[in-house]
Short mmCIF file of C-alpha atoms in Angstrom, two decimals:
data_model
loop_
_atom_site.label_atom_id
_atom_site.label_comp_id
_atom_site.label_asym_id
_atom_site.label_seq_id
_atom_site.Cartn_x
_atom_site.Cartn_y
_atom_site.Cartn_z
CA UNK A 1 14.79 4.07 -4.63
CA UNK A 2 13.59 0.75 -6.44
CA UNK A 3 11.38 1.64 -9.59
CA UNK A 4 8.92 -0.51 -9.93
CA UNK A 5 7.40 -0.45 -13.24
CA UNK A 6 4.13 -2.17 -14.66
CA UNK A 7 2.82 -3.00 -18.16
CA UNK A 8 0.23 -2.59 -19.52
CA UNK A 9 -1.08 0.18 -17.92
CA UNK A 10 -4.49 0.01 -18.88
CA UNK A 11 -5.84 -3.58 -19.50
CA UNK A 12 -8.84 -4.36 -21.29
CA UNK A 13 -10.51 -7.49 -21.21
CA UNK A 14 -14.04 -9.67 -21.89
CA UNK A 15 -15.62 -11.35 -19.44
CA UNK A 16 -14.41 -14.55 -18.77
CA UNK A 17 -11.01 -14.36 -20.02
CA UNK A 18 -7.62 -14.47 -18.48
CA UNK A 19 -5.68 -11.68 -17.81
CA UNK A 20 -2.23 -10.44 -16.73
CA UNK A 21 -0.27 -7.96 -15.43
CA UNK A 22 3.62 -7.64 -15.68
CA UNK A 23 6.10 -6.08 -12.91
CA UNK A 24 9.66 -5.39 -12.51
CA UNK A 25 12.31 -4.37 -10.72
CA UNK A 26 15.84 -2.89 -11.53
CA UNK A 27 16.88 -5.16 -8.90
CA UNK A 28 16.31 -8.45 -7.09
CA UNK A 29 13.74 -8.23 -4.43
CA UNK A 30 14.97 -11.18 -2.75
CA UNK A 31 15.31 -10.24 0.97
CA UNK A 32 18.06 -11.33 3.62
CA UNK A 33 15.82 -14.19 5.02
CA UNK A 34 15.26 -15.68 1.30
CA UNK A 35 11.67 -14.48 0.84
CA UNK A 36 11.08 -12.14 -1.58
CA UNK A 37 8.74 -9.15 -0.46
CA UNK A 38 6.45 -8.61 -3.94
CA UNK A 39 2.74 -8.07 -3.23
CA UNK A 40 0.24 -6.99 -5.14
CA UNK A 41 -3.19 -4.97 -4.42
CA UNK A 42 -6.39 -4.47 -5.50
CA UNK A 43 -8.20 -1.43 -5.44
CA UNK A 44 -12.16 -0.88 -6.50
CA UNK A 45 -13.55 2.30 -7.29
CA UNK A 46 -13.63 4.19 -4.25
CA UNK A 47 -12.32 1.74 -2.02
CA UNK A 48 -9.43 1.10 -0.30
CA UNK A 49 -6.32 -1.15 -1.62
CA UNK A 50 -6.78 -4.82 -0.80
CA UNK A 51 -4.10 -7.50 -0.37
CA UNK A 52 -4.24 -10.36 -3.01
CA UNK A 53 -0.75 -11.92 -2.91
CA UNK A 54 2.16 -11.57 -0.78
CA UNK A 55 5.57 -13.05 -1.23
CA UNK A 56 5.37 -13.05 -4.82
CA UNK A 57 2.08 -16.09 -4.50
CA UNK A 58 1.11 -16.54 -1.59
CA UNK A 59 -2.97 -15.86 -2.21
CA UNK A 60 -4.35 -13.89 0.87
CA UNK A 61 -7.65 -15.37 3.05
CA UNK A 62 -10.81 -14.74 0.74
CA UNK A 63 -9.09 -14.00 -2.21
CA UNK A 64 -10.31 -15.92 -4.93
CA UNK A 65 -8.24 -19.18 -6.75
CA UNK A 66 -8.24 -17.36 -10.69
CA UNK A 67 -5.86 -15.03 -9.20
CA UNK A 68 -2.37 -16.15 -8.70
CA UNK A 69 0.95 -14.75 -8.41
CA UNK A 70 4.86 -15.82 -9.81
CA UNK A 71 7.94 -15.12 -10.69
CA UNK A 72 11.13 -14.39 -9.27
CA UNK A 73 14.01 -12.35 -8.82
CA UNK A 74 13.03 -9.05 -10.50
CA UNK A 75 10.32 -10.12 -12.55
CA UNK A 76 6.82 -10.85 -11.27
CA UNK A 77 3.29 -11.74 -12.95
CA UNK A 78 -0.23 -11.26 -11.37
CA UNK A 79 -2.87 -13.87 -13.45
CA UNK A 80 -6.63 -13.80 -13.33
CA UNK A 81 -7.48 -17.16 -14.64
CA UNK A 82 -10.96 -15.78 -16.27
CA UNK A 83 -12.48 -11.93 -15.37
CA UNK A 84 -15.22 -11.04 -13.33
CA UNK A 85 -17.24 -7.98 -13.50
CA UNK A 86 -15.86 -7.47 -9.54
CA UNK A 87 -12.41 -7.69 -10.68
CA UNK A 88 -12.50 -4.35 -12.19
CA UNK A 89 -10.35 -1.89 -10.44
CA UNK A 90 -6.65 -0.72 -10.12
CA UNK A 91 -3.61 -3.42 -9.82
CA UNK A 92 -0.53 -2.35 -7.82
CA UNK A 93 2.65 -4.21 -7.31
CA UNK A 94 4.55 -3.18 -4.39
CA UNK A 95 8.06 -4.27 -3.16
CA UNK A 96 8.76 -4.41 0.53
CA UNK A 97 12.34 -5.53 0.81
CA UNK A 98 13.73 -2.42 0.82
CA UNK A 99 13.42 0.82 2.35
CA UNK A 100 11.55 3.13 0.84
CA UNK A 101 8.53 0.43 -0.01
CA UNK A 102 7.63 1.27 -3.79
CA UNK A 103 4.86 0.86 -5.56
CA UNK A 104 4.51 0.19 -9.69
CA UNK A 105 2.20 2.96 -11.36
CA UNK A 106 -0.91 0.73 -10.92
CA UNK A 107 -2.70 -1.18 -14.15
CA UNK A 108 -6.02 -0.10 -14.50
CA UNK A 109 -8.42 -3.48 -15.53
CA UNK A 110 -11.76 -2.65 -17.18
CA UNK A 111 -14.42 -4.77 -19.20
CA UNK A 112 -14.15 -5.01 -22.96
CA UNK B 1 -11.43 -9.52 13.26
CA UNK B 2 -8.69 -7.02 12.23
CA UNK B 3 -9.73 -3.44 12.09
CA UNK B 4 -8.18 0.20 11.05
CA UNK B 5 -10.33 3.31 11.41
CA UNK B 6 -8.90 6.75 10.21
CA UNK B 7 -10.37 10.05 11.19
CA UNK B 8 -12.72 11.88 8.94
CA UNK B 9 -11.80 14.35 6.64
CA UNK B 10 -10.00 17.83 6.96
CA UNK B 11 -9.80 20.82 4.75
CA UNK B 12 -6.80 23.01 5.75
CA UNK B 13 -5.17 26.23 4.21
CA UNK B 14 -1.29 26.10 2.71
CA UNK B 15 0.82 26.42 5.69
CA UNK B 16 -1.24 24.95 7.80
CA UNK B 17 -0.92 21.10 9.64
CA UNK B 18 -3.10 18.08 9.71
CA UNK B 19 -3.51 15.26 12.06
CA UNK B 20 -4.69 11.54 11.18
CA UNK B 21 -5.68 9.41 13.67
CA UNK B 22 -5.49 5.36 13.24
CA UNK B 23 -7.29 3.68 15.59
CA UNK B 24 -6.20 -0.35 15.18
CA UNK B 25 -9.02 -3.16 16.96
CA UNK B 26 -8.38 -6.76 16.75
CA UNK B 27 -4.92 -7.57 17.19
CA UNK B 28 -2.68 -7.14 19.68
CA UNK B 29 -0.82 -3.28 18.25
CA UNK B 30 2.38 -3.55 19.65
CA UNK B 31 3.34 -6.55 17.18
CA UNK B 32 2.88 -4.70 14.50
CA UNK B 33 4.05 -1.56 12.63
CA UNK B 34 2.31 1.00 11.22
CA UNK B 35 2.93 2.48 7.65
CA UNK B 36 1.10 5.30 5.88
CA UNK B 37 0.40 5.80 2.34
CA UNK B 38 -0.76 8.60 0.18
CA UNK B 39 -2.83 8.52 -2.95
CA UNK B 40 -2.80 12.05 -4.77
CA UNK B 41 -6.72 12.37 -7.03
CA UNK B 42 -6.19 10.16 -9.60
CA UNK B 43 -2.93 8.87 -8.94
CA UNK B 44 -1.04 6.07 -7.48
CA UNK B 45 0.42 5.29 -4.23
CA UNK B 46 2.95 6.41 -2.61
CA UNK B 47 4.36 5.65 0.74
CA UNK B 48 5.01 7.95 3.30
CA UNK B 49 6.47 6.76 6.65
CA UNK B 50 6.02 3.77 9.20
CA UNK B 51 6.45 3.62 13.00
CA UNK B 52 6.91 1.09 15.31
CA UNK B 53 4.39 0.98 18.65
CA UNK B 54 7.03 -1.80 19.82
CA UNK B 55 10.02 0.44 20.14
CA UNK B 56 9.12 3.77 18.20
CA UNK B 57 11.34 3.55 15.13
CA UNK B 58 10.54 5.56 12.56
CA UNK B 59 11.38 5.58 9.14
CA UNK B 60 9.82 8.50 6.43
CA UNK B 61 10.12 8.79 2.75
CA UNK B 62 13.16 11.88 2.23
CA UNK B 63 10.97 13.64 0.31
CA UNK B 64 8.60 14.53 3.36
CA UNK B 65 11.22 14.44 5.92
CA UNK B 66 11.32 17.61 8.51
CA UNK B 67 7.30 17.58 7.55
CA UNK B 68 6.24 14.51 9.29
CA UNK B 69 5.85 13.25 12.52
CA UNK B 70 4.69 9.36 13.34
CA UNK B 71 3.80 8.60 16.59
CA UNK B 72 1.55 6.21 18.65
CA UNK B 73 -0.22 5.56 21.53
CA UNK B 74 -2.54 3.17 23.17
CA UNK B 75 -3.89 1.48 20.12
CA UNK B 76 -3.72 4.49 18.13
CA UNK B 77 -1.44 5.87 15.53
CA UNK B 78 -1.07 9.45 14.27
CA UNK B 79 0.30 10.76 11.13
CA UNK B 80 1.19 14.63 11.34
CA UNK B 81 2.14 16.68 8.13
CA UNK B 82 3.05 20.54 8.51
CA UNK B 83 3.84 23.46 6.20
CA UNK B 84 0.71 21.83 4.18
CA UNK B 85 0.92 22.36 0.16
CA UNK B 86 -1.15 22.01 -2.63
CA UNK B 87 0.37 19.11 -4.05
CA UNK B 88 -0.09 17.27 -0.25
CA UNK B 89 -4.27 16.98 -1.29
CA UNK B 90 -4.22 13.61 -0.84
CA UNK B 91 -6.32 10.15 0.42
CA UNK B 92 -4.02 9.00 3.46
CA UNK B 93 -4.34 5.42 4.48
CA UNK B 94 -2.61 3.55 7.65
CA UNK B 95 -2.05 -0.08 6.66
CA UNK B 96 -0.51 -2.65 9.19
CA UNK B 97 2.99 -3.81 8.75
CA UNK B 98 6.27 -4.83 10.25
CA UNK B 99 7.14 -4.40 13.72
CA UNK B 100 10.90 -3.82 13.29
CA UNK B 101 12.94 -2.39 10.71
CA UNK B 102 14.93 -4.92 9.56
CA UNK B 103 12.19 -6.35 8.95
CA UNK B 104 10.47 -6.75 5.30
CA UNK B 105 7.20 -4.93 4.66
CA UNK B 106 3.73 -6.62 4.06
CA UNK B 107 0.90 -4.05 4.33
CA UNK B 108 -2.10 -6.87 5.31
CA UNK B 109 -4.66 -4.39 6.51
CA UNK B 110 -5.60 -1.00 5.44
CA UNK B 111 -7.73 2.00 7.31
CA UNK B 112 -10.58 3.39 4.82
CA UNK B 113 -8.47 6.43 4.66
CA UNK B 114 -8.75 10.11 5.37
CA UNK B 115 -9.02 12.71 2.80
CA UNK B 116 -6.57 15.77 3.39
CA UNK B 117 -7.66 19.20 1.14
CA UNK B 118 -4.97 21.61 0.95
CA UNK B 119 -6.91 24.66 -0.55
CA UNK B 120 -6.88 28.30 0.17
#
């Protein structure tokens, strides 16, 4: 199975400052077709995980511009331009090129 | 608009087996798989399986093989997990995904998830 691993784990930050989230893979996620299958989630206390960014930064409907997603290969960044008090939750990386789908540990955001 | 809704929550005894519905509205569900995920209390994801409503493929994680069953039907897919344990308390969530295996996995929409206690 692929490991995916995350850092940092937990993330502190103030309001209105950037923040970001590393992930990696033993391996490069790039997929037969060329795309490479690394998303990332969301999930709020109590809710349910939410799509940001597929294929690596590709931003999903709704989601809002300070988040953005790069990299390549087997290392992968998710950015939140400046913090919201919404943006508080759980951050998952997930890669879907090969079978099983893994997911990192998750990186827990919180206010400073 | 696209739409998963789970079945409510069940409380079993080890041994036992649980069924979660997934009841997909707003898309056409034979273009798209289905995959399942687990979240333990306070832990991360994990994936557990996907199916296929298009031609029935399944694929499952090894660790729960022989304990889980996918299947669908009109609309609807199931999840099925026997010999329940402890360590199988767990939020399940059904997330649409890719209709074919060879295919690479995307996860766009999630169901709000079903809560499965395993207690005695």
């Amino acid at each position: 199975d692929v490991v995916m691993t995350q850092s940092p784990l937990s993330l502190p930050v103030i309001l209105g400052q950037p923040a970001s989230i590393s992930c990696r893979s033993p391996q490069s996620l790039e997929y037969v077709d060329g795309n490479t299958y690394l998303t990332w989630f969301q999930q709020r206390p109590g809710h349910s995980p939410r799509r940001l960014i597929y294929k690596v930064s590709n931003r999903d409907s709704g989601v809002p511009d300070r988040f953005s997603g790069s990299g390549s290969g087997t290392e992968f960044t998710l950015k939140i331009s400046r913090v919201e008090a919404e943006d508080v939750g759980v951050y998952y990386c997930m890669q879907g090129t090969n079978w099983p789908v893994t997911f990192g540990q998750g990186t827990r955001l919180e206010i400073k | 608009q696209v739409q998963l809704v789970q079945s409510g929550t069940e409380v079993k005894k080890p041994g036992a087996s649980v069924t979660v519905s997934c009841k997909a509205a707003g898309y056409t569900f034979a273009n798209y798989g289905v995959s399942w995920v687990r979240q333990a209390p306070g832990q991360g994801l994990e994936w557990v399986g996907w199916i296929s409503p298009y031609n029935g493929d399944t694929k499952i994680v090894q660790r729960l093989q022989g304990r889980v069953t996918l299947t669908t039907s009109t609309s609807t897919a199931y999840m099925e997990l026997n010999s329940l344990r402890s360590d199988d308390t767990a939020v399940y969530y059904c997330a649409r995904d890719v209709v074919v295996a060879s295919g690479a996995r995307f996860m766009d929409y999630w169901g709000q998830g079903t809560l499965v206690t395993v207690s005695s």
